[in-house]
PDB file of C-alpha atoms in Angstrom:
ATOM      1  CA  MET A   1       0.000   0.000   0.000  1.00 82.00           C
ATOM      2  CA  THR A   2       1.355   3.402  -0.909  1.00 87.00           C
ATOM      3  CA  SER A   3       1.178   6.443   1.353  1.00 86.00           C
ATOM      4  CA  GLN A   4      -1.529   7.833  -0.933  1.00 90.00           C
ATOM      5  CA  ASP A   5      -3.580   4.617  -0.576  1.00 90.00           C
ATOM      6  CA  PHE A   6      -3.079   4.693   3.193  1.00 90.00           C
ATOM      7  CA  SER A   7      -4.288   8.311   3.353  1.00 91.00           C
ATOM      8  CA  HIS A   8      -7.325   7.357   1.288  1.00 92.00           C
ATOM      9  CA  VAL A   9      -8.157   4.523   3.715  1.00 91.00           C
ATOM     10  CA  ILE A  10      -7.867   6.915   6.684  1.00 91.00           C
ATOM     11  CA  GLU A  11     -10.089   9.417   4.860  1.00 92.00           C
ATOM     12  CA  ARG A  12     -12.697   6.677   4.338  1.00 90.00           C
ATOM     13  CA  LEU A  13     -12.552   5.902   8.069  1.00 88.00           C
ATOM     14  CA  GLN A  14     -13.083   9.575   8.854  1.00 89.00           C
ATOM     15  CA  LYS A  15     -16.229   9.402   6.724  1.00 90.00           C
ATOM     16  CA  LYS A  16     -17.396   6.436   8.844  1.00 86.00           C
ATOM     17  CA  ASP A  17     -16.772   3.855   6.087  1.00 84.00           C
ATOM     18  CA  MET A  18     -15.940   0.908   8.327  1.00 83.00           C
ATOM     19  CA  SER A  19     -15.079  -1.343   5.381  1.00 86.00           C
ATOM     20  CA  ALA A  20     -11.804   0.619   5.333  1.00 87.00           C
ATOM     21  CA  LEU A  21     -11.073  -0.732   8.813  1.00 88.00           C
ATOM     22  CA  ARG A  22     -10.781  -4.240   7.402  1.00 89.00           C
ATOM     23  CA  ILE A  23      -8.230  -3.060   4.831  1.00 89.00           C
ATOM     24  CA  LEU A  24      -6.223  -1.298   7.510  1.00 89.00           C
ATOM     25  CA  TYR A  25      -6.382  -4.269   9.883  1.00 90.00           C
ATOM     26  CA  GLU A  26      -5.429  -6.871   7.274  1.00 90.00           C
ATOM     27  CA  SER A  27      -2.608  -4.759   5.891  1.00 91.00           C
ATOM     28  CA  TYR A  28      -0.944  -3.626   9.101  1.00 91.00           C
ATOM     29  CA  PHE A  29      -2.095  -5.396  12.278  1.00 91.00           C
ATOM     30  CA  GLN A  30       0.535  -8.154  12.182  1.00 90.00           C
ATOM     31  CA  ARG A  31       3.327  -5.692  11.399  1.00 90.00           C
ATOM     32  CA  ILE A  32       2.250  -3.423  14.236  1.00 92.00           C
ATOM     33  CA  TYR A  33       1.955  -6.419  16.586  1.00 92.00           C
ATOM     34  CA  LYS A  34       5.442  -7.675  15.711  1.00 89.00           C
ATOM     35  CA  THR A  35       6.927  -4.220  16.162  1.00 89.00           C
ATOM     36  CA  ALA A  36       5.237  -3.921  19.561  1.00 90.00           C
ATOM     37  CA  ILE A  37       6.389  -7.349  20.707  1.00 88.00           C
ATOM     38  CA  SER A  38       9.962  -6.426  19.815  1.00 86.00           C
ATOM     39  CA  ILE A  39       9.697  -3.590  22.346  1.00 87.00           C
ATOM     40  CA  VAL A  40       7.546  -4.943  25.183  1.00 87.00           C
ATOM     41  CA  HIS A  41       8.424  -8.664  24.923  1.00 85.00           C
ATOM     42  CA  ASN A  42       4.948  -9.684  25.990  1.00 85.00           C
ATOM     43  CA  LYS A  43       2.323 -11.145  23.660  1.00 87.00           C
ATOM     44  CA  ASN A  44      -0.713  -9.797  25.488  1.00 88.00           C
ATOM     45  CA  ASP A  45       0.693  -6.297  25.815  1.00 89.00           C
ATOM     46  CA  ALA A  46       1.792  -6.321  22.162  1.00 89.00           C
ATOM     47  CA  TYR A  47      -1.693  -7.369  21.096  1.00 91.00           C
ATOM     48  CA  ASP A  48      -3.242  -4.580  23.187  1.00 90.00           C
ATOM     49  CA  ILE A  49      -0.778  -2.068  21.757  1.00 92.00           C
ATOM     50  CA  ALA A  50      -1.566  -3.147  18.197  1.00 92.00           C
ATOM     51  CA  MET A  51      -5.285  -2.797  18.869  1.00 91.00           C
ATOM     52  CA  ASN A  52      -4.736   0.656  20.400  1.00 91.00           C
ATOM     53  CA  VAL A  53      -2.781   1.747  17.321  1.00 92.00           C
ATOM     54  CA  ILE A  54      -5.583   0.566  15.033  1.00 90.00           C
ATOM     55  CA  LEU A  55      -8.123   2.413  17.201  1.00 88.00           C
ATOM     56  CA  LYS A  56      -6.009   5.582  17.064  1.00 90.00           C
ATOM     57  CA  LEU A  57      -6.009   5.332  13.283  1.00 90.00           C
ATOM     58  CA  VAL A  58      -9.795   4.949  13.282  1.00 87.00           C
ATOM     59  CA  ALA A  59     -10.088   8.054  15.472  1.00 87.00           C
ATOM     60  CA  TYR A  60      -7.503  10.066  13.486  1.00 88.00           C
ATOM     61  CA  LYS A  61      -8.882  13.593  13.000  1.00 90.00           C
ATOM     62  CA  SER A  62      -6.082  15.429  11.150  1.00 90.00           C
ATOM     63  CA  ASP A  63      -5.609  15.644   7.400  1.00 91.00           C
ATOM     64  CA  PRO A  64      -4.660  12.111   6.296  1.00 90.00           C
ATOM     65  CA  TYR A  65      -2.964  13.460   3.176  1.00 91.00           C
ATOM     66  CA  ALA A  66      -0.463  15.312   5.378  1.00 91.00           C
ATOM     67  CA  ILE A  67       1.062  11.901   6.203  1.00 90.00           C
ATOM     68  CA  LYS A  68       3.966  11.712   3.763  1.00 90.00           C
ATOM     69  CA  ASN A  69       5.482   8.413   4.934  1.00 89.00           C
ATOM     70  CA  HIS A  70       2.817   6.111   6.334  1.00 92.00           C
ATOM     71  CA  ILE A  71       5.311   3.404   7.358  1.00 90.00           C
ATOM     72  CA  ALA A  72       7.317   5.828   9.512  1.00 89.00           C
ATOM     73  CA  PHE A  73       4.010   7.171  10.863  1.00 92.00           C
ATOM     74  CA  LEU A  74       2.830   3.676  11.875  1.00 92.00           C
ATOM     75  CA  ILE A  75       6.187   2.773  13.414  1.00 90.00           C
ATOM     76  CA  ALA A  76       6.224   6.018  15.419  1.00 91.00           C
ATOM     77  CA  ILE A  77       2.686   5.488  16.721  1.00 93.00           C
ATOM     78  CA  THR A  78       3.496   1.874  17.614  1.00 92.00           C
ATOM     79  CA  LYS A  79       6.727   2.783  19.408  1.00 91.00           C
ATOM     80  CA  ASN A  80       5.029   5.593  21.337  1.00 91.00           C
ATOM     81  CA  GLU A  81       2.188   3.318  22.357  1.00 91.00           C
ATOM     82  CA  ALA A  82       4.671   0.594  23.415  1.00 90.00           C
ATOM     83  CA  TYR A  83       6.764   3.004  25.495  1.00 89.00           C
ATOM     84  CA  ASP A  84       3.590   4.377  27.091  1.00 88.00           C
ATOM     85  CA  ASN A  85       2.648   0.807  27.954  1.00 86.00           C
ATOM     86  CA  ILE A  86       6.067   0.170  29.510  1.00 83.00           C
ATOM     87  CA  ARG A  87       5.782   3.335  31.623  1.00 82.00           C
ATOM     88  CA  LYS A  88       2.272   2.352  32.705  1.00 80.00           C
ATOM     89  CA  GLU A  89       3.355  -1.198  33.550  1.00 75.00           C
ATOM     90  CA  SER A  90       6.358   0.005  35.535  1.00 71.00           C
ATOM     91  CA  ARG A  91       3.974   1.987  37.759  1.00 65.00           C
ATOM     92  CA  HIS A  92       1.632  -0.964  38.281  1.00 58.00           C
ATOM     93  CA  ILE A  93       3.989  -3.901  38.729  1.00 55.00           C
ATOM     94  CA  ASN A  94       3.140  -6.038  41.733  1.00 46.00           C
ATOM     95  CA  GLN A  95       5.518  -7.980  43.939  1.00 37.00           C
ATOM     96  CA  GLU A  96       4.262 -11.175  42.336  1.00 41.00           C
ATOM     97  CA  ALA A  97       5.982 -12.625  39.309  1.00 42.00           C
ATOM     98  CA  TYR A  98       4.524 -11.555  36.006  1.00 43.00           C
ATOM     99  CA  HIS A  99       3.195 -14.541  34.060  1.00 41.00           C
ATOM    100  CA  GLU A 100       2.802 -14.271  30.332  1.00 44.00           C
ATOM    101  CA  THR A 101      -0.263 -15.887  28.782  1.00 41.00           C
ATOM    102  CA  ALA A 102      -0.714 -16.696  25.133  1.00 40.00           C
ATOM    103  CA  VAL A 103      -3.005 -14.915  22.724  1.00 43.00           C
ATOM    104  CA  ALA A 104      -5.077 -16.946  20.318  1.00 42.00           C
ATOM    105  CA  ASN A 105      -2.599 -16.792  17.454  1.00 45.00           C
ATOM    106  CA  SER A 106       0.591 -17.044  19.493  1.00 46.00           C
ATOM    107  CA  GLU A 107       1.812 -20.142  17.666  1.00 48.00           C
ATOM    108  CA  ASP A 108       2.060 -18.080  14.492  1.00 50.00           C
ATOM    109  CA  ASN A 109       4.332 -15.578  16.227  1.00 55.00           C
ATOM    110  CA  LEU A 110       6.715 -17.857  18.121  1.00 57.00           C
ATOM    111  CA  TRP A 111       9.308 -17.549  15.393  1.00 72.00           C
ATOM    112  CA  ILE A 112       9.665 -13.811  15.877  1.00 74.00           C
ATOM    113  CA  GLU A 113      10.336 -14.215  19.586  1.00 77.00           C
ATOM    114  CA  ASN A 114      13.043 -16.786  18.885  1.00 76.00           C
ATOM    115  CA  ILE A 115      14.704 -14.456  16.421  1.00 79.00           C
ATOM    116  CA  LEU A 116      14.461 -11.320  18.557  1.00 81.00           C
ATOM    117  CA  ASN A 117      16.006 -13.120  21.525  1.00 81.00           C
ATOM    118  CA  VAL A 118      19.334 -13.566  19.695  1.00 84.00           C
ATOM    119  CA  LEU A 119      19.592 -10.149  18.043  1.00 86.00           C
ATOM    120  CA  THR A 120      21.285  -7.010  19.333  1.00 88.00           C
ATOM    121  CA  ASP A 121      19.250  -3.799  19.527  1.00 87.00           C
ATOM    122  CA  PHE A 122      20.647  -2.534  16.214  1.00 89.00           C
ATOM    123  CA  GLU A 123      19.971  -5.902  14.569  1.00 88.00           C
ATOM    124  CA  LYS A 124      16.410  -5.865  15.935  1.00 86.00           C
ATOM    125  CA  LEU A 125      15.906  -2.420  14.418  1.00 86.00           C
ATOM    126  CA  ILE A 126      17.126  -3.640  11.025  1.00 88.00           C
ATOM    127  CA  PHE A 127      15.094  -6.851  11.214  1.00 86.00           C
ATOM    128  CA  ILE A 128      11.845  -5.093  12.131  1.00 84.00           C
ATOM    129  CA  GLU A 129      12.233  -2.270   9.632  1.00 86.00           C
ATOM    130  CA  HIS A 130      13.488  -4.409   6.736  1.00 86.00           C
ATOM    131  CA  CYS A 131      11.750  -7.754   7.198  1.00 83.00           C
ATOM    132  CA  ILE A 132       8.500  -6.619   8.790  1.00 82.00           C
ATOM    133  CA  TRP A 133       8.041  -3.134   7.308  1.00 86.00           C
ATOM    134  CA  ASP A 134       9.842  -3.749   3.967  1.00 83.00           C
ATOM    135  CA  LYS A 135      12.125  -0.731   4.256  1.00 86.00           C
ATOM    136  CA  LYS A 136      15.191  -0.815   2.008  1.00 90.00           C
ATOM    137  CA  LEU A 137      18.556  -1.314   3.713  1.00 90.00           C
ATOM    138  CA  LYS A 138      19.881   1.902   2.148  1.00 91.00           C
ATOM    139  CA  PHE A 139      16.968   3.844   3.626  1.00 89.00           C
ATOM    140  CA  ILE A 140      17.527   2.268   7.068  1.00 90.00           C
ATOM    141  CA  ALA A 141      21.215   3.219   6.897  1.00 92.00           C
ATOM    142  CA  LYS A 142      20.418   6.805   5.971  1.00 91.00           C
ATOM    143  CA  GLU A 143      17.713   7.091   8.629  1.00 87.00           C
ATOM    144  CA  ASN A 144      20.028   5.848  11.375  1.00 88.00           C
ATOM    145  CA  GLY A 145      23.173   7.684  10.308  1.00 92.00           C
ATOM    146  CA  ARG A 146      25.031   4.489   9.470  1.00 91.00           C
ATOM    147  CA  SER A 147      26.815   3.473   6.315  1.00 93.00           C
ATOM    148  CA  TYR A 148      25.039   1.160   3.912  1.00 92.00           C
ATOM    149  CA  ILE A 149      27.869  -1.392   4.264  1.00 92.00           C
ATOM    150  CA  THR A 150      27.413  -1.466   8.056  1.00 91.00           C
ATOM    151  CA  VAL A 151      23.693  -2.118   7.714  1.00 91.00           C
ATOM    152  CA  LYS A 152      24.260  -4.683   4.967  1.00 91.00           C
ATOM    153  CA  ARG A 153      26.799  -6.555   7.139  1.00 92.00           C
ATOM    154  CA  ALA A 154      24.449  -6.445  10.113  1.00 91.00           C
ATOM    155  CA  TYR A 155      21.694  -7.889   7.925  1.00 91.00           C
ATOM    156  CA  ALA A 156      24.028 -10.701   6.839  1.00 91.00           C
ATOM    157  CA  ILE A 157      24.707 -11.433  10.532  1.00 91.00           C
ATOM    158  CA  ILE A 158      20.962 -11.457  11.194  1.00 87.00           C
ATOM    159  CA  LYS A 159      20.446 -14.030   8.433  1.00 86.00           C
ATOM    160  CA  ASP A 160      23.271 -16.177   9.860  1.00 88.00           C
ATOM    161  CA  LYS A 161      21.732 -16.039  13.338  1.00 86.00           C
ATOM    162  CA  ILE A 162      18.350 -17.058  11.963  1.00 83.00           C
ATOM    163  CA  LYS A 163      19.941 -19.989  10.123  1.00 81.00           C
ATOM    164  CA  GLN A 164      21.609 -21.070  13.379  1.00 83.00           C
ATOM    165  CA  ILE A 165      18.284 -21.000  15.224  1.00 77.00           C
ATOM    166  CA  TYR A 166      16.493 -23.109  12.655  1.00 73.00           C
ATOM    167  CA  LYS A 167      19.183 -25.654  11.790  1.00 71.00           C
TER     168      LYS A 167
END
């Protein structure tokens, strides 16, 4: 989906066309969920975050055509929502151990947890932005002030780590 298509879907939602919600959900929910889980490391919280992001998009009141890069927009909303969740959780943590429970489709997402557990923070950033959000490695390098070769090497390391996990 292009940024123009995304803006059109948001505009349809603003006009109360709820069929646009299905398009938005099918196109981006899993990507948002996987981005959230890479930050909060909890399936239930990541699911809640992804739902909150979708709801924020439904309630979006500004000009949708002002969104020039919808991928960066979605990543920013997801990260902000995840960090808000972490701050909220840190205020409400009990003395008891926190037990993670599975969401209905958790089996489909086990692979991402395995991968994220072996990656460094920079590798996680590359993996999420390239593999989940389809950003080009050159764009990731430019965005993060790194050379293309550095990002390309890191991506090669990521692929090697994934191969090691699934040997």
